[in-house]
Structures are given as C-alpha cells and as structure tokens.
Amino acid sequence: MWAQKPEAGPFRTPVDPNALGIPDYFDIIRTPMDMSSIRRKLDTGVYKDPWEFINDVFLMFENAWVYNRKTSRVYRYCTKLCEVFENEIDPVMQGLGFCCGRKHTYSPNTMVCYGQQLCTIARDCKYFYYENKNPTPSLFSDRYTFCEKCFNDIPGDTVGLGDDPSQPQTMVKKEEFKSTKNDVLELEPFVTCTDCGRKLHQVCVLHFEPIWKEFKCDGCHKAAGSKRKENRFSAKRLPVTKLG
C-alpha cells in the first residue's frame, strides 16, 4: 500500500493544514492518522491486536472521505487505496486465523417521525429527539423523534407526546429536545473464540448466540478434531409440503 503510486502520496505523512491551505482541517477531523504514524506504531509494538492496526488504517481512509469532496483527487485516491488494502490484508488475516481484514458497517436506517402520518427521517437528514427518562402509562417509549420540518411546524414552545390515544398527551418543552443527524454507521459486532481468544466478525462466521451459546472458531475445531454443533433451525429441517 505504501508503494502504490500515485494514490499513496497524500497519505504517507501527517496532514499539514498550513501548507495545504486548509485551516479548518482539525476542526473537522478530530483524530488524524497517516501511514507514517501507523508504521511507527508497528515498529514500536504499540498494536497488541491486528484489529487495532486495521482500525487505524480505516480511520485514515474515513478522515479523507469525510473531509474531501467525492469529486476530489484525494477522495478518489483514498477509494483506490482502500481497495488495494482490503485485497492485501484479507489473505494475511486469514493466514493468522481471522475471518478477514475489513471493517463492516451498516448504513443508517430510515427512522419514523412522530409528526405527520407516514413521515420518515431519511439517511443523513437532521432530526430532533426527546429521551423519555421517566416512562408513564401514557408515555412509555424510550425515544421520540421528529424530522426538522415537522418539529418546526409545531406551534408554540411545547410538543404533545403520547402513546395511548385514550390518555391526555404529555407536553414537553422544545428546549428539552436535542438535534442530530441520521448518519451513524452501525459496526458489525465481533464474537470471540472461547479457545484462542481471536475476534471474528459475527456475520463472517455466521454465529447467532440464541443458537450457539459459545463460539469456537474453525481453526480451533480443526485442532481439536471437533465440529460445530449443527444448527437445528436450518431450512432443511422445515416440513415439506406440496402445493396445488
């Protein structure tokens, strides 16, 4: 990845906002990262787990994607460099007994707005939410969300909330609502092998805790001469019927 030309050029050394004429860089990017910093951590033994190294590499990529426009040269270089890294790191991680070397994330779901009927809050849209810390019989949900338009269209300084139509609504001051964006990416959770302690993506090993209480990786099963317990909820166990 270091030798990739010309894509690796902007990522080999720390970003210098003064030299590049981008004074707002550290206002937007709170945790900068570059390849020379990653190499230094590798050389000094800072990383105790391969996933720590991978997290820093993807942090570098994500910083570039966040700060630069999609049409910019740096954004395109970053995307190409990410493809190169994923292709190179996967066989290395698999050789060490891990599932892969990728960072699996899931895009934010469309949220329900408590304003107008059938109104929703799309991805990357701003919205307002109220955290209900004292549930009552008529107001028992944990969170109430409103899109920006519906929230601003509510007259006055209070918002009426309620889950039971037969009960009077609870009036909540608008100042008690917080604003944010529907842009949080959900990370794929890890499962830890009970024998070797390696962390693997849950989706990569198809582990589901209600079926298997404990997780043992394929490498440990092979070393012990054992097999994973069969999933008794698989499709082949469903009753077969004939239609028509």
Short mmCIF file of C-alpha atoms in Angstrom, two decimals:
data_model
loop_
_atom_site.label_atom_id
_atom_site.label_comp_id
_atom_site.label_asym_id
_atom_site.label_seq_id
_atom_site.Cartn_x
_atom_site.Cartn_y
_atom_site.Cartn_z
CA MET A 1 0.00 0.00 0.00
CA TRP A 2 2.88 2.37 0.82
CA ALA A 3 4.35 1.97 -2.68
CA GLN A 4 1.04 2.47 -4.51
CA LYS A 5 1.53 5.37 -6.96
CA PRO A 6 0.19 7.97 -7.16
CA GLU A 7 -2.56 7.12 -4.66
CA ALA A 8 -0.36 6.69 -1.56
CA GLY A 9 1.27 10.13 -1.85
CA PRO A 10 -1.20 12.19 0.22
CA PHE A 11 -1.32 9.54 2.97
CA ARG A 12 2.37 8.89 3.70
CA THR A 13 2.86 11.84 6.06
CA PRO A 14 0.60 13.74 8.51
CA VAL A 15 -1.69 16.38 7.03
CA ASP A 16 -0.22 19.89 7.33
CA PRO A 17 -3.20 22.31 7.28
CA ASN A 18 -0.94 25.37 6.91
CA ALA A 19 0.99 24.01 3.94
CA LEU A 20 -2.18 22.79 2.23
CA GLY A 21 -4.23 25.91 2.97
CA ILE A 22 -6.96 24.06 4.88
CA PRO A 23 -7.10 25.79 8.29
CA ASP A 24 -10.36 24.07 9.29
CA TYR A 25 -8.92 20.54 8.96
CA PHE A 26 -8.51 19.88 12.69
CA ASP A 27 -11.96 21.36 13.37
CA ILE A 28 -13.49 18.62 11.23
CA ILE A 29 -11.00 15.77 11.73
CA ARG A 30 -10.57 15.16 15.46
CA THR A 31 -8.29 12.11 15.20
CA PRO A 32 -5.84 12.45 12.28
CA MET A 33 -3.99 9.40 11.00
CA ASP A 34 -1.44 8.68 8.27
CA MET A 35 0.76 5.83 7.06
CA SER A 36 3.95 7.05 8.73
CA SER A 37 2.18 7.14 12.11
CA ILE A 38 0.83 3.63 11.51
CA ARG A 39 4.31 2.38 10.55
CA ARG A 40 5.79 3.93 13.70
CA LYS A 41 3.19 2.14 15.83
CA LEU A 42 4.04 -1.14 14.09
CA ASP A 43 7.79 -0.68 14.59
CA THR A 44 7.43 0.17 18.29
CA GLY A 45 4.96 -2.61 19.08
CA VAL A 46 2.06 -0.36 20.02
CA TYR A 47 -0.51 -2.63 18.38
CA LYS A 48 -1.42 -5.57 20.61
CA ASP A 49 -4.06 -6.95 18.25
CA PRO A 50 -4.27 -6.97 14.41
CA TRP A 51 -7.68 -5.27 14.57
CA GLU A 52 -6.05 -2.21 16.22
CA PHE A 53 -3.83 -1.84 13.15
CA ILE A 54 -6.80 -2.27 10.79
CA ASN A 55 -8.86 0.29 12.73
CA ASP A 56 -6.10 2.89 12.29
CA VAL A 57 -5.88 2.22 8.55
CA PHE A 58 -9.62 2.66 8.12
CA LEU A 59 -9.51 5.75 10.35
CA MET A 60 -7.08 7.24 7.83
CA PHE A 61 -9.43 6.37 4.96
CA GLU A 62 -12.52 7.70 6.74
CA ASN A 63 -10.80 11.00 7.55
CA ALA A 64 -10.08 11.50 3.85
CA TRP A 65 -13.62 10.58 2.83
CA VAL A 66 -15.14 12.93 5.43
CA TYR A 67 -13.02 15.99 4.67
CA ASN A 68 -12.69 15.79 0.87
CA ARG A 69 -15.38 16.06 -1.78
CA LYS A 70 -16.28 12.93 -3.73
CA THR A 71 -15.05 14.57 -6.94
CA SER A 72 -11.64 15.49 -5.48
CA ARG A 73 -8.36 13.79 -6.32
CA VAL A 74 -7.68 12.80 -2.70
CA TYR A 75 -11.12 11.16 -2.35
CA ARG A 76 -10.52 9.07 -5.49
CA TYR A 77 -7.02 8.14 -4.35
CA CYS A 78 -8.42 7.09 -0.96
CA THR A 79 -11.06 4.84 -2.51
CA LYS A 80 -8.44 3.13 -4.72
CA LEU A 81 -6.05 2.72 -1.78
CA CYS A 82 -8.83 1.14 0.29
CA GLU A 83 -9.46 -1.43 -2.43
CA VAL A 84 -5.74 -2.27 -2.56
CA PHE A 85 -5.54 -2.59 1.23
CA GLU A 86 -8.59 -4.87 1.50
CA ASN A 87 -7.25 -7.17 -1.21
CA GLU A 88 -3.85 -7.38 0.50
CA ILE A 89 -4.94 -7.65 4.14
CA ASP A 90 -7.62 -10.35 3.72
CA PRO A 91 -5.22 -13.26 2.99
CA VAL A 92 -2.85 -12.05 5.73
CA MET A 93 -5.60 -12.01 8.36
CA GLN A 94 -6.99 -15.35 7.20
CA GLY A 95 -3.50 -16.82 7.47
CA LEU A 96 -3.45 -15.68 11.11
CA GLY A 97 -6.74 -17.45 11.79
CA PHE A 98 -9.09 -14.45 11.45
CA CYS A 99 -12.07 -14.11 9.15
CA CYS A 100 -10.95 -11.09 7.10
CA GLY A 101 -9.32 -7.68 7.42
CA ARG A 102 -12.28 -5.46 6.64
CA LYS A 103 -14.41 -3.02 8.56
CA HIS A 104 -18.05 -3.95 8.05
CA THR A 105 -20.53 -1.14 8.63
CA TYR A 106 -24.25 -0.76 8.01
CA SER A 107 -25.89 2.39 6.70
CA PRO A 108 -28.38 4.18 8.97
CA ASN A 109 -31.96 3.01 8.64
CA THR A 110 -34.83 5.31 7.74
CA MET A 111 -36.40 6.47 11.01
CA VAL A 112 -40.04 7.08 11.89
CA CYS A 113 -41.12 10.67 12.52
CA TYR A 114 -43.75 11.22 15.23
CA GLY A 115 -45.06 14.28 13.37
CA GLN A 116 -47.22 13.89 10.29
CA GLN A 117 -48.61 10.46 9.43
CA LEU A 118 -46.30 8.37 7.21
CA CYS A 119 -43.48 10.92 7.63
CA THR A 120 -39.95 9.48 7.86
CA ILE A 121 -36.41 10.67 8.58
CA ALA A 122 -34.09 9.67 5.73
CA ARG A 123 -30.38 8.94 5.95
CA ASP A 124 -28.12 11.98 6.62
CA CYS A 125 -31.13 14.16 7.47
CA LYS A 126 -31.28 16.33 10.57
CA TYR A 127 -33.88 15.44 13.21
CA PHE A 128 -34.91 16.24 16.77
CA TYR A 129 -35.35 13.67 19.53
CA TYR A 130 -36.58 13.52 23.11
CA GLU A 131 -35.29 10.87 25.52
CA ASN A 132 -38.04 9.72 27.86
CA LYS A 133 -36.24 9.03 31.14
CA ASN A 134 -39.43 8.73 33.22
CA PRO A 135 -41.90 6.42 31.42
CA THR A 136 -45.58 6.62 32.33
CA PRO A 137 -48.62 4.53 31.27
CA SER A 138 -49.42 7.11 28.59
CA LEU A 139 -45.80 7.87 27.59
CA PHE A 140 -43.79 4.65 27.67
CA SER A 141 -41.49 4.79 24.61
CA ASP A 142 -37.79 5.41 25.22
CA ARG A 143 -37.36 7.95 22.43
CA TYR A 144 -39.49 10.26 20.31
CA THR A 145 -38.14 11.56 17.01
CA PHE A 146 -39.30 14.36 14.71
CA CYS A 147 -37.95 15.41 11.34
CA GLU A 148 -36.81 19.01 11.10
CA LYS A 149 -39.88 20.16 9.14
CA CYS A 150 -42.47 18.57 11.44
CA PHE A 151 -40.68 19.84 14.54
CA ASN A 152 -40.52 23.41 13.24
CA ASP A 153 -44.17 23.28 12.11
CA ILE A 154 -45.37 22.57 15.67
CA PRO A 155 -46.67 25.90 17.04
CA GLY A 156 -45.61 27.22 20.43
CA ASP A 157 -42.81 26.17 22.73
CA THR A 158 -44.11 22.69 23.65
CA VAL A 159 -44.67 19.37 21.88
CA GLY A 160 -47.52 17.00 22.77
CA LEU A 161 -46.41 13.37 23.15
CA GLY A 162 -48.43 10.27 23.94
CA ASP A 163 -48.62 6.55 23.16
CA ASP A 164 -52.17 5.92 24.41
CA PRO A 165 -54.88 7.79 22.45
CA SER A 166 -57.29 7.38 25.38
CA GLN A 167 -54.94 9.31 27.69
CA PRO A 168 -54.16 13.06 27.57
CA GLN A 169 -50.90 14.00 25.91
CA THR A 170 -47.81 14.96 27.88
CA MET A 171 -46.49 18.39 26.97
CA VAL A 172 -42.70 18.58 26.62
CA LYS A 173 -40.78 21.81 26.13
CA LYS A 174 -39.00 22.13 22.79
CA GLU A 175 -35.80 23.07 24.59
CA GLU A 176 -35.70 19.53 26.02
CA PHE A 177 -35.31 18.09 22.51
CA LYS A 178 -31.84 17.52 21.08
CA SER A 179 -30.88 17.73 17.42
CA THR A 180 -28.63 15.39 15.46
CA LYS A 181 -28.27 13.73 12.06
CA ASN A 182 -29.31 10.25 10.99
CA ASP A 183 -25.77 9.39 9.91
CA VAL A 184 -24.49 6.90 12.50
CA LEU A 185 -22.95 3.82 10.89
CA GLU A 186 -23.51 0.59 12.80
CA LEU A 187 -20.42 -1.61 13.15
CA GLU A 188 -20.67 -5.36 12.64
CA PRO A 189 -20.16 -6.92 16.10
CA PHE A 190 -17.35 -9.32 16.90
CA VAL A 191 -17.55 -12.74 18.53
CA THR A 192 -14.59 -14.07 20.50
CA CYS A 193 -13.39 -17.66 20.26
CA THR A 194 -13.53 -19.29 23.69
CA ASP A 195 -10.33 -21.28 22.97
CA CYS A 196 -7.85 -19.00 21.18
CA GLY A 197 -9.38 -15.61 22.03
CA ARG A 198 -9.42 -14.35 18.44
CA LYS A 199 -12.12 -11.85 17.48
CA LEU A 200 -14.04 -12.53 14.28
CA HIS A 201 -16.95 -10.75 12.63
CA GLN A 202 -20.25 -12.30 13.61
CA VAL A 203 -21.50 -12.16 10.02
CA CYS A 204 -18.31 -13.78 8.64
CA VAL A 205 -18.64 -16.86 10.87
CA LEU A 206 -22.47 -16.91 10.81
CA HIS A 207 -22.69 -17.08 14.59
CA PHE A 208 -26.01 -16.46 16.29
CA GLU A 209 -25.94 -16.53 20.08
CA PRO A 210 -29.51 -17.89 20.64
CA ILE A 211 -28.45 -20.98 18.64
CA TRP A 212 -24.87 -21.37 19.86
CA LYS A 213 -24.22 -20.01 23.35
CA GLU A 214 -20.45 -20.14 22.90
CA PHE A 215 -18.28 -19.57 19.84
CA LYS A 216 -15.33 -21.70 18.76
CA CYS A 217 -13.54 -20.78 15.54
CA ASP A 218 -12.92 -23.24 12.69
CA GLY A 219 -9.19 -23.32 13.42
CA CYS A 220 -9.75 -24.45 17.00
CA HIS A 221 -12.33 -27.01 15.88
CA LYS A 222 -9.82 -28.40 13.38
CA ALA A 223 -7.05 -28.54 16.00
CA ALA A 224 -9.33 -30.34 18.46
CA GLY A 225 -10.81 -32.66 15.82
CA SER A 226 -14.32 -31.42 16.60
CA LYS A 227 -17.16 -29.88 14.61
CA ARG A 228 -19.53 -27.06 15.30
CA LYS A 229 -22.89 -28.16 16.65
CA GLU A 230 -25.43 -28.45 13.85
CA ASN A 231 -27.98 -25.67 13.56
CA ARG A 232 -31.31 -27.39 14.20
CA PHE A 233 -33.19 -24.35 12.87
CA SER A 234 -31.85 -24.66 9.30
CA ALA A 235 -34.16 -24.66 6.27
CA LYS A 236 -33.58 -28.35 5.51
CA ARG A 237 -35.37 -29.24 8.76
CA LEU A 238 -38.56 -27.43 7.75
CA PRO A 239 -41.53 -29.66 6.87
CA VAL A 240 -42.01 -30.23 3.16
CA THR A 241 -45.46 -29.68 1.62
CA LYS A 242 -46.93 -29.89 -1.86
CA LEU A 243 -48.98 -27.00 -3.18
CA GLY A 244 -51.71 -27.30 -5.80
#
